[in-house]
Amino acid sequence: ALRALPDAVARNRRHYGGLVVHLGFAVGAIAVTTSWVYQLTSEVTLQRGQQTTFVGTTLRYQGERVLRQPQRTVLVADVAIVRDGRAAGWLVPSLNLYPASSDPIGTPSIRIGAFKDLYSSVLDISADGSRATFRFFLNPGVLWLWIGGAVMVLGGLLAVWPGRRPSRRAVPAEVSARELAEVV
């Protein structure tokens, strides 16, 4: 009974590979739909030490750090994730300031989860770092989009994987061409 499925798959790889690809496509389609329909966005300005609640998660702006690098200056905003009064992680979005550019370039921070991803971008930081403006995004189902893609790749590999070649039986020398034609 345990060998029945592998034997069936081995006999008809293209069929089962196609089914697996379709399963992966369905997972990906559900993930895209979920991400599109249930995504949430919030833009908020916080003072140092101030917090906001976004989709049941408390986010507290802890302050700004400045990292000086040879090619740029990075303004990092530290945001503590608080759940049930305890620290549950960090978001560290940043703004990159380049000497040749007048506009800062943001680098988002992502907290990845099995069913939802929390993104944070800093839009502006005051000169003294006492205030920052953030955009928070909640995108559910993103991980499942990648899982669906991986399942499709596996199904495609299964479909194109070469099967076992049928064994050729030796034809006895005494068989005539006419008898061979009747068998085939």
Short mmCIF file of C-alpha atoms in Angstrom, two decimals:
data_model
loop_
_atom_site.label_atom_id
_atom_site.label_comp_id
_atom_site.label_asym_id
_atom_site.label_seq_id
_atom_site.Cartn_x
_atom_site.Cartn_y
_atom_site.Cartn_z
CA ALA A 1 0.00 0.00 0.00
CA LEU A 2 2.90 2.39 0.76
CA ARG A 3 4.51 1.65 -2.61
CA ALA A 4 1.34 2.25 -4.63
CA LEU A 5 1.64 6.05 -4.88
CA PRO A 6 5.36 6.17 -5.78
CA ASP A 7 4.80 3.43 -8.37
CA ALA A 8 1.83 5.30 -9.87
CA VAL A 9 3.87 8.54 -10.01
CA ALA A 10 6.83 6.73 -11.57
CA ARG A 11 4.59 5.29 -14.31
CA ASN A 12 3.01 8.62 -15.20
CA ARG A 13 5.38 11.45 -14.17
CA ARG A 14 3.95 14.01 -16.57
CA HIS A 15 0.43 13.61 -15.28
CA TYR A 16 1.35 13.82 -11.60
CA GLY A 17 3.93 16.57 -12.23
CA GLY A 18 1.18 18.60 -13.92
CA LEU A 19 -1.11 18.04 -10.94
CA VAL A 20 1.61 19.26 -8.56
CA VAL A 21 2.19 22.35 -10.75
CA HIS A 22 -1.52 23.12 -10.63
CA LEU A 23 -1.52 22.71 -6.85
CA GLY A 24 1.40 25.17 -6.59
CA PHE A 25 -0.42 27.59 -8.88
CA ALA A 26 -3.53 27.39 -6.69
CA VAL A 27 -1.48 28.09 -3.54
CA GLY A 28 0.18 31.06 -5.27
CA ALA A 29 -3.13 32.44 -6.57
CA ILE A 30 -4.70 32.23 -3.11
CA ALA A 31 -1.62 33.95 -1.63
CA VAL A 32 -1.76 36.81 -4.16
CA THR A 33 -5.49 37.26 -3.61
CA THR A 34 -5.10 37.22 0.17
CA SER A 35 -2.20 39.65 0.04
CA TRP A 36 -4.10 42.03 -2.23
CA VAL A 37 -7.43 41.93 -0.40
CA TYR A 38 -6.19 41.97 3.20
CA GLN A 39 -3.18 44.29 2.98
CA LEU A 40 -3.28 47.22 5.38
CA THR A 41 -1.28 50.46 5.46
CA SER A 42 -0.88 53.14 8.08
CA GLU A 43 1.20 56.31 8.11
CA VAL A 44 2.02 57.83 11.50
CA THR A 45 4.39 60.37 13.04
CA LEU A 46 5.80 59.39 16.45
CA GLN A 47 7.87 61.22 19.04
CA ARG A 48 10.78 59.32 20.63
CA GLY A 49 9.25 56.90 23.19
CA GLN A 50 5.74 57.24 21.71
CA GLN A 51 3.93 54.16 20.47
CA THR A 52 1.09 53.26 18.14
CA THR A 53 -0.97 50.15 17.60
CA PHE A 54 -1.10 48.65 14.14
CA VAL A 55 -3.06 45.44 13.47
CA GLY A 56 -2.89 44.36 17.09
CA THR A 57 0.84 45.03 17.43
CA THR A 58 2.28 47.86 19.51
CA LEU A 59 5.10 49.71 17.76
CA ARG A 60 7.27 52.08 19.82
CA TYR A 61 9.72 54.55 18.27
CA GLN A 62 12.87 54.23 20.37
CA GLY A 63 14.97 56.82 18.58
CA GLU A 64 17.43 57.36 15.78
CA ARG A 65 21.01 56.21 15.19
CA VAL A 66 23.39 57.73 12.67
CA LEU A 67 25.81 55.46 10.82
CA ARG A 68 28.54 57.26 8.89
CA GLN A 69 29.95 55.27 6.00
CA PRO A 70 32.44 56.39 3.33
CA GLN A 71 29.82 56.65 0.58
CA ARG A 72 26.73 57.64 2.61
CA THR A 73 25.16 58.57 5.92
CA VAL A 74 22.46 56.22 7.20
CA LEU A 75 19.73 57.42 9.55
CA VAL A 76 18.36 54.32 11.30
CA ALA A 77 15.04 54.51 13.16
CA ASP A 78 14.69 51.86 15.86
CA VAL A 79 11.12 50.63 16.35
CA ALA A 80 10.42 48.12 19.11
CA ILE A 81 7.68 45.55 18.55
CA VAL A 82 5.80 45.03 21.81
CA ARG A 83 3.31 42.22 22.48
CA ASP A 84 1.64 41.73 25.84
CA GLY A 85 3.93 44.33 27.39
CA ARG A 86 7.11 42.48 26.38
CA ALA A 87 9.60 43.16 23.61
CA ALA A 88 8.92 40.86 20.65
CA GLY A 89 11.50 42.11 18.15
CA TRP A 90 12.64 45.14 16.20
CA LEU A 91 11.99 46.96 12.98
CA VAL A 92 14.93 49.07 11.78
CA PRO A 93 13.96 51.07 8.68
CA SER A 94 16.48 53.63 7.51
CA LEU A 95 17.08 56.62 5.25
CA ASN A 96 20.27 56.70 3.17
CA LEU A 97 21.75 60.12 2.46
CA TYR A 98 24.22 60.27 -0.44
CA PRO A 99 26.44 63.29 -1.12
CA ALA A 100 25.45 63.44 -4.82
CA SER A 101 21.69 63.18 -4.14
CA SER A 102 19.32 65.70 -2.63
CA ASP A 103 16.63 63.15 -1.73
CA PRO A 104 17.11 60.41 0.87
CA ILE A 105 16.57 56.82 -0.22
CA GLY A 106 14.64 54.62 2.17
CA THR A 107 15.44 51.04 3.14
CA PRO A 108 12.44 49.23 4.62
CA SER A 109 12.55 46.74 7.46
CA ILE A 110 10.54 43.51 7.28
CA ARG A 111 9.33 41.20 10.02
CA ILE A 112 8.46 37.94 8.25
CA GLY A 113 5.80 35.61 9.62
CA ALA A 114 4.17 32.39 8.44
CA PHE A 115 0.90 34.09 7.56
CA LYS A 116 1.70 37.81 7.45
CA ASP A 117 4.65 40.11 6.91
CA LEU A 118 5.03 43.46 8.68
CA TYR A 119 6.92 46.11 6.72
CA SER A 120 8.14 49.43 8.06
CA SER A 121 9.51 52.38 6.10
CA VAL A 122 10.72 55.62 7.60
CA LEU A 123 9.61 58.60 5.51
CA ASP A 124 11.17 61.42 7.51
CA ILE A 125 13.28 61.91 10.64
CA SER A 126 13.62 65.26 12.37
CA ALA A 127 17.12 66.78 12.52
CA ASP A 128 17.50 65.90 16.21
CA GLY A 129 15.90 62.44 15.85
CA SER A 130 13.14 63.25 18.32
CA ARG A 131 10.35 62.64 15.77
CA ALA A 132 9.95 60.29 12.81
CA THR A 133 7.24 59.57 10.27
CA PHE A 134 6.66 55.92 9.39
CA ARG A 135 4.60 53.95 6.94
CA PHE A 136 3.63 50.48 8.19
CA PHE A 137 2.34 47.76 5.84
CA LEU A 138 0.77 44.42 6.64
CA ASN A 139 0.95 41.94 3.75
CA PRO A 140 -0.57 38.56 4.51
CA GLY A 141 0.27 35.49 2.47
CA VAL A 142 3.62 36.56 0.98
CA LEU A 143 5.47 33.50 2.29
CA TRP A 144 2.77 31.30 0.74
CA LEU A 145 3.39 32.93 -2.63
CA TRP A 146 6.99 31.70 -2.45
CA ILE A 147 5.85 28.27 -1.29
CA GLY A 148 3.42 28.05 -4.23
CA GLY A 149 6.24 28.97 -6.61
CA ALA A 150 8.49 26.29 -5.11
CA VAL A 151 5.72 23.68 -5.44
CA MET A 152 5.29 24.65 -9.13
CA VAL A 153 9.04 24.23 -9.73
CA LEU A 154 9.00 20.82 -8.05
CA GLY A 155 6.00 19.75 -10.13
CA GLY A 156 7.73 20.92 -13.29
CA LEU A 157 10.86 18.97 -12.38
CA LEU A 158 8.75 15.89 -11.70
CA ALA A 159 7.04 16.25 -15.07
CA VAL A 160 10.26 16.52 -17.08
CA TRP A 161 12.33 14.05 -15.04
CA PRO A 162 13.22 11.14 -17.29
CA GLY A 163 11.30 7.98 -16.50
CA ARG A 164 12.59 4.47 -16.43
CA ARG A 165 13.33 3.07 -19.85
CA PRO A 166 11.47 -0.11 -20.64
CA SER A 167 13.87 -3.00 -20.65
CA ARG A 168 14.59 -4.43 -24.09
CA ARG A 169 14.23 -8.14 -24.22
CA ALA A 170 16.63 -9.91 -26.45
CA VAL A 171 15.01 -11.47 -29.48
CA PRO A 172 16.21 -15.03 -30.06
CA ALA A 173 18.21 -15.38 -33.28
CA GLU A 174 15.93 -18.12 -34.57
CA VAL A 175 12.84 -15.81 -34.64
CA SER A 176 12.07 -14.91 -38.22
CA ALA A 177 11.33 -11.40 -39.41
CA ARG A 178 7.72 -12.42 -40.12
CA GLU A 179 7.20 -13.68 -36.53
CA LEU A 180 8.81 -10.52 -35.17
CA ALA A 181 6.44 -8.35 -37.28
CA GLU A 182 3.46 -10.26 -35.88
CA VAL A 183 4.58 -9.65 -32.28
CA VAL A 184 5.18 -5.93 -32.78
#
